[in-house]
Amino acid sequence: GGDFGGTGPQGSRPKRLGGHERHISALAAFGSVVASADATGGVRIWNLPSTTAIVEYDMGSEVSVLAWHPEGRALAMGTADGRVAVLGI
């Protein structure tokens, strides 16, 4: 893991978001909502500053890209083996 001993914005400690089984392979933010994906296909959506995932989804294989709809209503996900899904939020 990284060195989380420093300080974040406005002197706060950076938060660590857990729950992924392997390394993070994609990350996308829309305001305070962050989507993360890992090499196993696990996708999690977080509403910061909470460190509890509000949505969990399994794509089945490594997610290589995440992208939010311009108004934050959906999250597009693409896997390394060419599958695409859109999750309505």
PDB file of C-alpha atoms in Angstrom:
ATOM      1  CA  GLY A   1       0.000   0.000   0.000  1.00  0.00           C
ATOM      2  CA  GLY A   2       0.875   3.639  -0.215  1.00  0.00           C
ATOM      3  CA  ASP A   3       2.135   5.951   2.481  1.00  0.00           C
ATOM      4  CA  PHE A   4      -0.967   7.468   4.055  1.00  0.00           C
ATOM      5  CA  GLY A   5       0.902   9.209   6.857  1.00  0.00           C
ATOM      6  CA  GLY A   6       0.728  12.647   5.194  1.00  0.00           C
ATOM      7  CA  THR A   7      -2.119  15.078   5.159  1.00  0.00           C
ATOM      8  CA  GLY A   8      -4.869  15.523   2.630  1.00  0.00           C
ATOM      9  CA  PRO A   9      -6.946  18.570   1.691  1.00  0.00           C
ATOM     10  CA  GLN A  10      -7.417  21.107   4.489  1.00  0.00           C
ATOM     11  CA  GLY A  11      -5.202  19.077   6.812  1.00  0.00           C
ATOM     12  CA  SER A  12      -7.383  15.949   6.812  1.00  0.00           C
ATOM     13  CA  ARG A  13      -5.872  12.482   6.590  1.00  0.00           C
ATOM     14  CA  PRO A  14      -6.431  10.769   3.227  1.00  0.00           C
ATOM     15  CA  LYS A  15      -9.070   8.016   3.349  1.00  0.00           C
ATOM     16  CA  ARG A  16      -8.438   4.449   2.265  1.00  0.00           C
ATOM     17  CA  LEU A  17     -11.312   2.791   0.410  1.00  0.00           C
ATOM     18  CA  GLY A  18     -11.217  -0.969   0.945  1.00  0.00           C
ATOM     19  CA  GLY A  19     -13.137  -3.914  -0.361  1.00  0.00           C
ATOM     20  CA  HIS A  20     -11.381  -4.672  -3.625  1.00  0.00           C
ATOM     21  CA  GLU A  21      -9.879  -8.132  -4.010  1.00  0.00           C
ATOM     22  CA  ARG A  22      -6.997  -7.075  -6.294  1.00  0.00           C
ATOM     23  CA  HIS A  23      -5.318  -3.912  -7.553  1.00  0.00           C
ATOM     24  CA  ILE A  24      -7.437  -0.989  -8.766  1.00  0.00           C
ATOM     25  CA  SER A  25      -7.604  -1.036 -12.567  1.00  0.00           C
ATOM     26  CA  ALA A  26      -9.909   1.965 -13.204  1.00  0.00           C
ATOM     27  CA  LEU A  27     -11.157   5.028 -11.334  1.00  0.00           C
ATOM     28  CA  ALA A  28     -13.708   7.743 -12.223  1.00  0.00           C
ATOM     29  CA  ALA A  29     -15.141  10.613 -10.179  1.00  0.00           C
ATOM     30  CA  PHE A  30     -18.288  12.713 -10.477  1.00  0.00           C
ATOM     31  CA  GLY A  31     -18.297  15.351  -7.743  1.00  0.00           C
ATOM     32  CA  SER A  32     -18.123  13.504  -4.419  1.00  0.00           C
ATOM     33  CA  VAL A  33     -19.133  10.177  -6.005  1.00  0.00           C
ATOM     34  CA  VAL A  34     -16.240   7.928  -6.987  1.00  0.00           C
ATOM     35  CA  ALA A  35     -16.315   4.648  -8.905  1.00  0.00           C
ATOM     36  CA  SER A  36     -13.439   2.194  -8.625  1.00  0.00           C
ATOM     37  CA  ALA A  37     -12.845  -1.148 -10.323  1.00  0.00           C
ATOM     38  CA  ASP A  38     -10.356  -3.947  -9.881  1.00  0.00           C
ATOM     39  CA  ALA A  39      -8.609  -6.673 -11.812  1.00  0.00           C
ATOM     40  CA  THR A  40     -11.261  -9.274 -10.844  1.00  0.00           C
ATOM     41  CA  GLY A  41     -14.116  -7.198 -12.308  1.00  0.00           C
ATOM     42  CA  GLY A  42     -15.385  -5.819  -9.010  1.00  0.00           C
ATOM     43  CA  VAL A  43     -16.851  -2.315  -9.309  1.00  0.00           C
ATOM     44  CA  ARG A  44     -17.681  -0.168  -6.300  1.00  0.00           C
ATOM     45  CA  ILE A  45     -19.301   3.241  -6.054  1.00  0.00           C
ATOM     46  CA  TRP A  46     -18.517   5.463  -3.091  1.00  0.00           C
ATOM     47  CA  ASN A  47     -20.226   8.654  -1.896  1.00  0.00           C
ATOM     48  CA  LEU A  48     -17.359  10.442  -0.184  1.00  0.00           C
ATOM     49  CA  PRO A  49     -16.473  11.154   2.528  1.00  0.00           C
ATOM     50  CA  SER A  50     -18.006   7.809   3.553  1.00  0.00           C
ATOM     51  CA  THR A  51     -15.663   4.836   3.230  1.00  0.00           C
ATOM     52  CA  THR A  52     -18.544   2.383   2.719  1.00  0.00           C
ATOM     53  CA  ALA A  53     -19.436   1.415  -0.855  1.00  0.00           C
ATOM     54  CA  ILE A  54     -23.029   2.348  -1.770  1.00  0.00           C
ATOM     55  CA  VAL A  55     -23.095   0.089  -4.867  1.00  0.00           C
ATOM     56  CA  GLU A  56     -21.182  -3.109  -5.647  1.00  0.00           C
ATOM     57  CA  TYR A  57     -21.251  -4.717  -9.094  1.00  0.00           C
ATOM     58  CA  ASP A  58     -19.327  -7.595 -10.686  1.00  0.00           C
ATOM     59  CA  MET A  59     -18.271  -7.368 -14.344  1.00  0.00           C
ATOM     60  CA  GLY A  60     -16.653 -10.834 -14.216  1.00  0.00           C
ATOM     61  CA  SER A  61     -13.280  -9.816 -15.653  1.00  0.00           C
ATOM     62  CA  GLU A  62     -10.789  -6.971 -15.324  1.00  0.00           C
ATOM     63  CA  VAL A  63     -12.376  -3.547 -15.792  1.00  0.00           C
ATOM     64  CA  SER A  64     -10.132  -1.310 -17.882  1.00  0.00           C
ATOM     65  CA  VAL A  65     -12.299   1.816 -18.139  1.00  0.00           C
ATOM     66  CA  LEU A  66     -15.007   3.648 -16.185  1.00  0.00           C
ATOM     67  CA  ALA A  67     -16.807   6.793 -17.368  1.00  0.00           C
ATOM     68  CA  TRP A  68     -19.656   8.800 -15.855  1.00  0.00           C
ATOM     69  CA  HIS A  69     -22.604  10.162 -17.829  1.00  0.00           C
ATOM     70  CA  PRO A  70     -22.183  13.980 -18.026  1.00  0.00           C
ATOM     71  CA  GLU A  71     -25.024  14.420 -15.494  1.00  0.00           C
ATOM     72  CA  GLY A  72     -23.909  11.535 -13.248  1.00  0.00           C
ATOM     73  CA  ARG A  73     -26.988   9.399 -13.990  1.00  0.00           C
ATOM     74  CA  ALA A  74     -25.084   6.346 -15.239  1.00  0.00           C
ATOM     75  CA  LEU A  75     -21.678   4.715 -15.149  1.00  0.00           C
ATOM     76  CA  ALA A  76     -20.256   3.039 -18.270  1.00  0.00           C
ATOM     77  CA  MET A  77     -17.841   0.164 -17.661  1.00  0.00           C
ATOM     78  CA  GLY A  78     -15.586  -1.661 -20.095  1.00  0.00           C
ATOM     79  CA  THR A  79     -13.565  -4.819 -19.571  1.00  0.00           C
ATOM     80  CA  ALA A  80     -10.194  -5.844 -20.935  1.00  0.00           C
ATOM     81  CA  ASP A  81     -11.880  -8.640 -22.918  1.00  0.00           C
ATOM     82  CA  GLY A  82     -14.209  -6.215 -24.751  1.00  0.00           C
ATOM     83  CA  ARG A  83     -17.479  -6.300 -22.793  1.00  0.00           C
ATOM     84  CA  VAL A  84     -19.339  -3.079 -22.008  1.00  0.00           C
ATOM     85  CA  ALA A  85     -22.108  -2.372 -19.495  1.00  0.00           C
ATOM     86  CA  VAL A  86     -23.964   0.740 -18.368  1.00  0.00           C
ATOM     87  CA  LEU A  87     -25.202   0.923 -14.796  1.00  0.00           C
ATOM     88  CA  GLY A  88     -28.024   3.402 -14.080  1.00  0.00           C
ATOM     89  CA  ILE A  89     -27.508   5.301 -10.862  1.00  0.00           C
TER      90      ILE A  89
END
